[in-house]
PDB file of C-alpha atoms in Angstrom:
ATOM      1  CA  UNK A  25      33.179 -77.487 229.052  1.00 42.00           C
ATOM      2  CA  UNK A  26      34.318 -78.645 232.246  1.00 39.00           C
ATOM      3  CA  UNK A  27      32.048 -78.389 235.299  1.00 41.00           C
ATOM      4  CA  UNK A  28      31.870 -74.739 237.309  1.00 43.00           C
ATOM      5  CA  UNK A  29      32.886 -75.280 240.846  1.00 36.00           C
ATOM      6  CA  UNK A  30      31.176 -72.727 242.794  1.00 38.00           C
ATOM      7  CA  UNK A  31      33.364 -69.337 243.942  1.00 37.00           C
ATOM      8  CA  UNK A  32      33.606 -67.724 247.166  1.00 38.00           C
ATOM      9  CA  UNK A  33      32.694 -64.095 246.413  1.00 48.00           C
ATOM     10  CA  UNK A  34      29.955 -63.328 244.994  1.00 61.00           C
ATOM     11  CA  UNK A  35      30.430 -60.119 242.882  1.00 62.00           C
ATOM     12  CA  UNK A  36      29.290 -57.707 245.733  1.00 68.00           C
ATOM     13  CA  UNK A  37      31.203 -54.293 244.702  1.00 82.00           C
ATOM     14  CA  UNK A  38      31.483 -55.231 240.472  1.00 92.00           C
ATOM     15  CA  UNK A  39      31.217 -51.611 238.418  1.00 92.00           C
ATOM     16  CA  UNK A  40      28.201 -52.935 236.891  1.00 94.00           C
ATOM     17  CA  UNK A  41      26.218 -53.796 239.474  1.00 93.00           C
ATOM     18  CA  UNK A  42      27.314 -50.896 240.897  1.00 92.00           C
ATOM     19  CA  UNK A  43      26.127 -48.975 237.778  1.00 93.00           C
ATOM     20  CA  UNK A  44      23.037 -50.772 237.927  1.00 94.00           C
ATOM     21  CA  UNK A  45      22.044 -49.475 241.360  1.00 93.00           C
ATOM     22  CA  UNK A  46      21.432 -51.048 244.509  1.00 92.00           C
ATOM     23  CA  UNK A  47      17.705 -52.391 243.805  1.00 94.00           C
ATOM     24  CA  UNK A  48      18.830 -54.330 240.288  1.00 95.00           C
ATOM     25  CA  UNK A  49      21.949 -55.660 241.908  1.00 93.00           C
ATOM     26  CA  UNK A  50      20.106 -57.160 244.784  1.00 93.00           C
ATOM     27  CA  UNK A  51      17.665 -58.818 242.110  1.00 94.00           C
ATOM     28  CA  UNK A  52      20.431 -60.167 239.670  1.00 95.00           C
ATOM     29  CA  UNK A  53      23.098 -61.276 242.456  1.00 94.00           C
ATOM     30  CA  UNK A  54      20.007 -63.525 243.553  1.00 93.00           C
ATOM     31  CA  UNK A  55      19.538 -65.124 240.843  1.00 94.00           C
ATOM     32  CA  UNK A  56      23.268 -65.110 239.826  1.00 95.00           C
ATOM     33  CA  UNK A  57      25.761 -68.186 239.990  1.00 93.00           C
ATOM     34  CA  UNK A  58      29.698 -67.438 241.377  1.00 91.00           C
ATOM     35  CA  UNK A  59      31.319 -70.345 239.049  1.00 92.00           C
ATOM     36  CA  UNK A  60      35.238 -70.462 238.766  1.00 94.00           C
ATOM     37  CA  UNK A  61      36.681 -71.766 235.127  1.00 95.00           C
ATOM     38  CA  UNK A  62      40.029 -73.307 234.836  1.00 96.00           C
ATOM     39  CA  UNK A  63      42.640 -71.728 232.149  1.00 93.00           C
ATOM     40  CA  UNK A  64      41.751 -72.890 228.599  1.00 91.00           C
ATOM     41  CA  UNK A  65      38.109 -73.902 229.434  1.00 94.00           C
ATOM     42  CA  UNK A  66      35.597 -72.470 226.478  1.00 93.00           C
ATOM     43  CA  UNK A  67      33.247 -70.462 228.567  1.00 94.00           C
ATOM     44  CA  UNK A  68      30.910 -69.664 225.053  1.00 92.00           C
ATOM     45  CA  UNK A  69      30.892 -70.976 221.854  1.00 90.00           C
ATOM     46  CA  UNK A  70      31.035 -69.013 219.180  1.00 89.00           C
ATOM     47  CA  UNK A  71      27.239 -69.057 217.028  1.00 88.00           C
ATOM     48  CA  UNK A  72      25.823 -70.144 219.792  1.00 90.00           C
ATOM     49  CA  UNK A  73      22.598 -68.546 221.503  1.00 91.00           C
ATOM     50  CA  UNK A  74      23.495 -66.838 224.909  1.00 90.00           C
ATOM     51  CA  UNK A  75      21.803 -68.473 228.234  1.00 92.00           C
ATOM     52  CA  UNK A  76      23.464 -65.747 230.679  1.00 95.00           C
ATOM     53  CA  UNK A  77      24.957 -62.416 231.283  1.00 96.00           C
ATOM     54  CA  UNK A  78      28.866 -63.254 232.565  1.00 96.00           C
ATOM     55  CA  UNK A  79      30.757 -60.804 235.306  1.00 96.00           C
ATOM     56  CA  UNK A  80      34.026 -61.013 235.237  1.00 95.00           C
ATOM     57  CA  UNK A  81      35.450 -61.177 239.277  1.00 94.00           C
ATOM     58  CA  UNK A  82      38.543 -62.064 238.321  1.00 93.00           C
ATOM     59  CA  UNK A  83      41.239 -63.302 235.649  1.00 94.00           C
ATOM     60  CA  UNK A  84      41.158 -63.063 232.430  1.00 94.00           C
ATOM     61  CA  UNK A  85      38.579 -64.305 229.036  1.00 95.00           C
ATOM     62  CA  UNK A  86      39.185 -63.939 226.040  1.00 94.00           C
ATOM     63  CA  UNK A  87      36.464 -63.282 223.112  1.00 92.00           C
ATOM     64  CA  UNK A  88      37.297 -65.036 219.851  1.00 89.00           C
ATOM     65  CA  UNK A  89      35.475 -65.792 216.476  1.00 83.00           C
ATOM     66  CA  UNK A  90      35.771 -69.168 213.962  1.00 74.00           C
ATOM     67  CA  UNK A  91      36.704 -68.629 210.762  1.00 66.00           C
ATOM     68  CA  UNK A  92      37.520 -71.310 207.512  1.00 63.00           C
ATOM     69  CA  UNK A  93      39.244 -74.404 208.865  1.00 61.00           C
ATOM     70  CA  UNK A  94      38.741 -74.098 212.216  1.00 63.00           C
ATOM     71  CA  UNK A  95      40.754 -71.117 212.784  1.00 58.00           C
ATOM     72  CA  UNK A  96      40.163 -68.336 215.445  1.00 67.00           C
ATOM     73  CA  UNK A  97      40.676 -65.214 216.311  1.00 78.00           C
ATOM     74  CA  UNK A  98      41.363 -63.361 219.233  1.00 86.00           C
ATOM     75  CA  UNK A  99      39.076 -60.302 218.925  1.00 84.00           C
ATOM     76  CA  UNK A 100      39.530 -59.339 222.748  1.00 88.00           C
ATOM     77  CA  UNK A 101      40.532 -59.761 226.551  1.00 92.00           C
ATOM     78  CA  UNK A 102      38.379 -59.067 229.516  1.00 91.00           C
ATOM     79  CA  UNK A 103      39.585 -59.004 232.610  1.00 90.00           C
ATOM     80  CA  UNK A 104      38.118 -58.336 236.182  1.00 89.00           C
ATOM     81  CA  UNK A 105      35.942 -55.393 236.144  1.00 90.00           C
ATOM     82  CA  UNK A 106      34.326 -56.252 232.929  1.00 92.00           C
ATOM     83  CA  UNK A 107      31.178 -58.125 231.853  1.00 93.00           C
ATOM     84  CA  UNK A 108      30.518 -60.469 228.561  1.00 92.00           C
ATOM     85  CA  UNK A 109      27.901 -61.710 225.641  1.00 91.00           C
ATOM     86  CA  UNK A 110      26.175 -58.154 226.949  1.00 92.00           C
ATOM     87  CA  UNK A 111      24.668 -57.205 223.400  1.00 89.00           C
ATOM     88  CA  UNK A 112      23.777 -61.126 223.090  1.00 88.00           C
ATOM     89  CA  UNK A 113      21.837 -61.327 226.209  1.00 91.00           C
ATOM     90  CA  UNK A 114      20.118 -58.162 224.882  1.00 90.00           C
ATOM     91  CA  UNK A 115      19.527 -58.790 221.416  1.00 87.00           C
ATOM     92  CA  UNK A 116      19.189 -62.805 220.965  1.00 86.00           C
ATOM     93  CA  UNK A 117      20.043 -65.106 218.942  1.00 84.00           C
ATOM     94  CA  UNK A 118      23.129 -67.324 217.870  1.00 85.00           C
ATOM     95  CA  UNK A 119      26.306 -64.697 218.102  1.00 86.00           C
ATOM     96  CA  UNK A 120      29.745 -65.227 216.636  1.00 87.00           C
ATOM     97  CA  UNK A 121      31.723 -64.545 219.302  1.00 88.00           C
ATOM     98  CA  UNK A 122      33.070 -67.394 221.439  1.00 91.00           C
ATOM     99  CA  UNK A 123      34.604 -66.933 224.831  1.00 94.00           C
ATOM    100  CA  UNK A 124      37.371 -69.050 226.657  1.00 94.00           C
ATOM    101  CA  UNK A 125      39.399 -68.998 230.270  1.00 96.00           C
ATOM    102  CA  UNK A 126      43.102 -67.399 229.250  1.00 95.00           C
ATOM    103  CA  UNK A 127      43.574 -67.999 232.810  1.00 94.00           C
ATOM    104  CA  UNK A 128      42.129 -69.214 235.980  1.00 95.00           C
ATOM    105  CA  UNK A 129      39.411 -66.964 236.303  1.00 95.00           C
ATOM    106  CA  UNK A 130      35.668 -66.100 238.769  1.00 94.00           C
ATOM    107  CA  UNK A 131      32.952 -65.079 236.813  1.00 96.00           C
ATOM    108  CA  UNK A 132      28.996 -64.570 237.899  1.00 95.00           C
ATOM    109  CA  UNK A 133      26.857 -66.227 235.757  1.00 96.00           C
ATOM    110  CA  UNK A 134      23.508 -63.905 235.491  1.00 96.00           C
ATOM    111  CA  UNK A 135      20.651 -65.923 233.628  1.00 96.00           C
ATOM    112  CA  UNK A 136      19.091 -64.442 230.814  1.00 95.00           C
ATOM    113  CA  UNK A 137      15.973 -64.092 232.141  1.00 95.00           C
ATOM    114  CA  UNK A 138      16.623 -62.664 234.985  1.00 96.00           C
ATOM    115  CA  UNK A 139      18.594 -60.209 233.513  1.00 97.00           C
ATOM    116  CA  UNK A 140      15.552 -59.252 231.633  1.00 96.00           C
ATOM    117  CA  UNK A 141      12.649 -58.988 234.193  1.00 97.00           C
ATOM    118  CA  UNK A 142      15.088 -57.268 236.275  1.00 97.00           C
ATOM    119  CA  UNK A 143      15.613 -54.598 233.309  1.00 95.00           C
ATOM    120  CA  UNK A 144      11.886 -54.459 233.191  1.00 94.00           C
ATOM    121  CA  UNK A 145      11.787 -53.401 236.519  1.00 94.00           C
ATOM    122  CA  UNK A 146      14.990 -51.138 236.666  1.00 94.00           C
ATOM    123  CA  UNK A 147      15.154 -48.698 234.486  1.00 94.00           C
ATOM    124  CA  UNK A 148      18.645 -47.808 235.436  1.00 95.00           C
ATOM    125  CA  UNK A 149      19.895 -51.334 234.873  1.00 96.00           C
ATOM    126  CA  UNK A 150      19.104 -50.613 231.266  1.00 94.00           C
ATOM    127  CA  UNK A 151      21.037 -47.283 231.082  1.00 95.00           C
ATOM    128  CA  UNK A 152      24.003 -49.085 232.820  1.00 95.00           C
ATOM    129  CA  UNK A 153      23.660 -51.966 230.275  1.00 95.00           C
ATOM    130  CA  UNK A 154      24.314 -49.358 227.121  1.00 93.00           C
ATOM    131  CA  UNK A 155      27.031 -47.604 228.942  1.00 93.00           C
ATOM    132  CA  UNK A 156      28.956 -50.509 229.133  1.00 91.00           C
ATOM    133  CA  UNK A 157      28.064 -51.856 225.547  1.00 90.00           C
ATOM    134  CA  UNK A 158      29.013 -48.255 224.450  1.00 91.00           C
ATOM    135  CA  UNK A 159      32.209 -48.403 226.430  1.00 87.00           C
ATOM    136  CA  UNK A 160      33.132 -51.948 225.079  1.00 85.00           C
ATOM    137  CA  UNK A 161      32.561 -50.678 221.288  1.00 85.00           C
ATOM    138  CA  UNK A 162      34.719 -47.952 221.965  1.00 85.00           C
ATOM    139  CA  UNK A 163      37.123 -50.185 223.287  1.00 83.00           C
ATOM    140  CA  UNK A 164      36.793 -52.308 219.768  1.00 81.00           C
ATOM    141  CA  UNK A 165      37.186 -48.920 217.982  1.00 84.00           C
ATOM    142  CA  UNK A 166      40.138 -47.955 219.202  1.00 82.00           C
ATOM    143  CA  UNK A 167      41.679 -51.865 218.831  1.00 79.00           C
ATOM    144  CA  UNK A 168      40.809 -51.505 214.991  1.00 80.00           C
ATOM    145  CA  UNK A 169      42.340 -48.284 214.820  1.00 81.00           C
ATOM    146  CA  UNK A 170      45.642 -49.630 216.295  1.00 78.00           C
ATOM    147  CA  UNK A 171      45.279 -52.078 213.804  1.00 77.00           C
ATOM    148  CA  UNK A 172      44.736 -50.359 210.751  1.00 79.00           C
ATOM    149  CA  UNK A 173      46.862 -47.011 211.674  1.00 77.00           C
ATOM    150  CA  UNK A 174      50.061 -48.044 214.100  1.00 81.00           C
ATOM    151  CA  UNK A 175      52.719 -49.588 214.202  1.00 85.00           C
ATOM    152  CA  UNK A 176      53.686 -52.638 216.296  1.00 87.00           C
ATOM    153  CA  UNK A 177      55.759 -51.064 219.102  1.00 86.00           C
ATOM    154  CA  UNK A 178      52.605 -48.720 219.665  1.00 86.00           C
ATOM    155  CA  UNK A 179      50.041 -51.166 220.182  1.00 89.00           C
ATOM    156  CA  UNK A 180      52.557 -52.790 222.493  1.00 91.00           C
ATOM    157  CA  UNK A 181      53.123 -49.802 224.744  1.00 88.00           C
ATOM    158  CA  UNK A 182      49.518 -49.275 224.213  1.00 86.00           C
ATOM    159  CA  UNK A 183      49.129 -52.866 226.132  1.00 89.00           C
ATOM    160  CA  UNK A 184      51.567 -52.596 228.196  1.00 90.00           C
ATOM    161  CA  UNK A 185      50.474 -49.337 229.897  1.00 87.00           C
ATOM    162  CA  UNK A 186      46.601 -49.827 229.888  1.00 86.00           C
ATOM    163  CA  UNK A 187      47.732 -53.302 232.413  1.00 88.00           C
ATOM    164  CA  UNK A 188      49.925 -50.972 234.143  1.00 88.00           C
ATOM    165  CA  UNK A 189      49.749 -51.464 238.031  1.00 88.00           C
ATOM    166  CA  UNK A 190      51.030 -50.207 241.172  1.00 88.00           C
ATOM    167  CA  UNK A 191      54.965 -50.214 241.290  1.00 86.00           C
ATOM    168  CA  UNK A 192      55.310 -50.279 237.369  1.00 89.00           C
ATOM    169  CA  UNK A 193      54.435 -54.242 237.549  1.00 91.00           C
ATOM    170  CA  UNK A 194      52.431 -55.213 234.152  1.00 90.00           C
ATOM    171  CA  UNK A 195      49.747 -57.923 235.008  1.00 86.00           C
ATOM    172  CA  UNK A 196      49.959 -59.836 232.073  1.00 87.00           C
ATOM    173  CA  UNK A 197      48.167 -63.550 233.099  1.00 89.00           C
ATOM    174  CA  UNK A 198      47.718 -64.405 229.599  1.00 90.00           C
ATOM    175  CA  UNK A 199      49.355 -66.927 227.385  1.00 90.00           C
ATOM    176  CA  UNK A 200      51.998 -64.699 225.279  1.00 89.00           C
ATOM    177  CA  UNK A 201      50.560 -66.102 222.608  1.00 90.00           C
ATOM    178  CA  UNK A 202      47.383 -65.138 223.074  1.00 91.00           C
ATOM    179  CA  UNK A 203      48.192 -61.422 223.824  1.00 92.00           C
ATOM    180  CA  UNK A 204      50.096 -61.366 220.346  1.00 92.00           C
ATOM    181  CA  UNK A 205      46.800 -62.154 219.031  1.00 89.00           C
ATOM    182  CA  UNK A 206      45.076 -59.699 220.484  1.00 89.00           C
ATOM    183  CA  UNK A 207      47.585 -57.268 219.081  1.00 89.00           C
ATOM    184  CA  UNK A 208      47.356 -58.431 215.646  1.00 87.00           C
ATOM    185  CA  UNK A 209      50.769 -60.185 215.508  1.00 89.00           C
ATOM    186  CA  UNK A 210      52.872 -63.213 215.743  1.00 91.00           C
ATOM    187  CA  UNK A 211      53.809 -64.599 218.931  1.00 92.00           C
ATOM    188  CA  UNK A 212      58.066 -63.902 217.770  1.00 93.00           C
ATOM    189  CA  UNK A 213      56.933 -60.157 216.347  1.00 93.00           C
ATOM    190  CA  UNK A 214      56.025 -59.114 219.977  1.00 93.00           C
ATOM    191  CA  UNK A 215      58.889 -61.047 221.634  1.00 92.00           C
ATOM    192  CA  UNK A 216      60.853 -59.064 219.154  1.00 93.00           C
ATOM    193  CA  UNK A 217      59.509 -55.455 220.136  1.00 92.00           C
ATOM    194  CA  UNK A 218      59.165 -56.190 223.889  1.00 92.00           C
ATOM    195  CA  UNK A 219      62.956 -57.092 223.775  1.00 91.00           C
ATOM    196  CA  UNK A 220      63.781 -54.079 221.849  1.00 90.00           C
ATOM    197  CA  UNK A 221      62.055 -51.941 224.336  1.00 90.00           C
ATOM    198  CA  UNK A 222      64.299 -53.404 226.748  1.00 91.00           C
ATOM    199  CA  UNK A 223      67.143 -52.804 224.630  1.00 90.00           C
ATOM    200  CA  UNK A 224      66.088 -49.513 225.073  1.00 88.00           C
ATOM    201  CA  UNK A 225      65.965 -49.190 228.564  1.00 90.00           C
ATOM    202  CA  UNK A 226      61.659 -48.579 228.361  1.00 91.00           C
ATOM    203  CA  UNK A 227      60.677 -52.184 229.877  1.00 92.00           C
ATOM    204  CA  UNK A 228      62.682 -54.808 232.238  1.00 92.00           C
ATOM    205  CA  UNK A 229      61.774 -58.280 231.433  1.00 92.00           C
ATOM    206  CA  UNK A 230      62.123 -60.967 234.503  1.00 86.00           C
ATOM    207  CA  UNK A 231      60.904 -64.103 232.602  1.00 82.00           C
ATOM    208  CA  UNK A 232      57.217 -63.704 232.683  1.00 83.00           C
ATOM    209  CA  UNK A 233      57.018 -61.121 234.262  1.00 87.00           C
ATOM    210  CA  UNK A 234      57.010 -57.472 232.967  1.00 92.00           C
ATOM    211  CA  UNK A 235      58.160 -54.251 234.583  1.00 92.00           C
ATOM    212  CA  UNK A 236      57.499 -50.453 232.913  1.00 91.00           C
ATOM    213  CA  UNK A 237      59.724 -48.000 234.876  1.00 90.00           C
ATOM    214  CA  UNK A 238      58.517 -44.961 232.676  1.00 89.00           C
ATOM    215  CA  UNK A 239      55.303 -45.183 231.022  1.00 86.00           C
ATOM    216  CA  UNK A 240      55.065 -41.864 229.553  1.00 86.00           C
ATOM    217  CA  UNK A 241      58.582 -42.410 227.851  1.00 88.00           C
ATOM    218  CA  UNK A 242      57.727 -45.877 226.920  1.00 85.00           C
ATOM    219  CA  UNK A 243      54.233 -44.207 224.856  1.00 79.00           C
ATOM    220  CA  UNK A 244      56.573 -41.388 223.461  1.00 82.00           C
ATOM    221  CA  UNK A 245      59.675 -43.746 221.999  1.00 75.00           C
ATOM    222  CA  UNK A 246      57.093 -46.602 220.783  1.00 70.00           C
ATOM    223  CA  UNK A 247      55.650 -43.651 218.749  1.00 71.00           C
ATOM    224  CA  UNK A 248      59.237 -41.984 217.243  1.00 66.00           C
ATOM    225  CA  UNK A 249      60.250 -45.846 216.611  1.00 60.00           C
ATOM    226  CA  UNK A 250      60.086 -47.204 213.490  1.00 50.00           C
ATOM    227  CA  UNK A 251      59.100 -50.911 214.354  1.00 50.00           C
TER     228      UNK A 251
END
């Protein structure tokens, strides 16, 4: 991994710290680290044993686990907002996730143990801590769902309008390839749907760049379609 070069903001104003109250923020954000991580850098490795809570301030990481021959696979992305290796800092020991940079991205690096003599202390650190693992495991319900129970051009939309923001634009910083992963297919399966939901007048394409003019009728024709 390369070396963290030190970030200018320092996660004042992050929904978990926020959830966590004033009095546990102030605790972890001295002890925490603003690093920045250049796109492709591996952040975690997977069965490794966790050292520190990570923030997410801004870009974009994606969680991944090795399987037979060196493959992996893309279980997840976390963006800004969102916090990682939260049930490994908890519970300890090695844990099979891995976690890399899918693009330039500010984290806060929260050390273990600070992280846990603050929850000692806070009490309402700890309820914000199984909020968010409780939010993330819905999150990873609902992924295996899509999986197991839609079709392609619905986990797309799906995507597509849970990135949405203002103006329609879709903030998609990822390697294609990597969001194809995320949704369970090949790289030319989504470049086939997204370029039959322009076809269909539900999503302009500008290169990399990805507009949805109509969310709502992008969710209902990705349901009646039969990709």
């Amino acid at each position: 991994m390369q070396e963290m070069i030190a970030a200018p903001a320092h996660g004042i104003g992050h929904p978990f710290l926020s959830a966590a109250g004033a009095p546990a923020a102030r605790a972890l954000l001295a002890a925490a680290a603003p690093v920045t991580v250049p796109r492709r850098d591996v952040i975690f490795a997977p069965e490794a044993e966790p050292e520190a809570l990570y923030l997410v301030l801004e870009g974009s990481v994606g969680l991944s686990m090795q399987g037979a021959a060196d493959s992996r696979g893309l279980l997840e992305i976390i963006s800004g907002g969102e916090c990682f290796l939260m049930p490994a800092v908890i519970m300890g020991g090695a844990w099979p996730f891995g976690a890399e940079a899918l693009a330039p991205s500010r984290l806060l690096r929260i050390p273990l143990d600070a992280f846990h003599a603050t929850m000692a202390e806070e009490p309402r650190l700890a309820e914000a801590s199984l909020t968010q693992m409780a939010r993330q495991w819905r999150v990873l319900a609902d992924q295996l769902r899509d999986m197991k129970l839609t079709k392609a051009s619905e986990r797309v939309a799906h995507f597509l309008t849970g990135r949405l923001l203002p103006g329609g634009r879709v903030a998609m910083p990822e390697p294609r390839a990597a969001i194809a992963a995320r949704l369970g297919m090949t790289p030319e399966s989504l470049s086939r749907v997204m370029h039959g939901l322009e076809g269909a007048g539900l999503v302009r394409l500008h290169g990399r760049r990805v507009e949805v003019p109509d969310a709502e009728a992008l969710t209902q024709a990705a349901r009646a379609s039969g990709q």
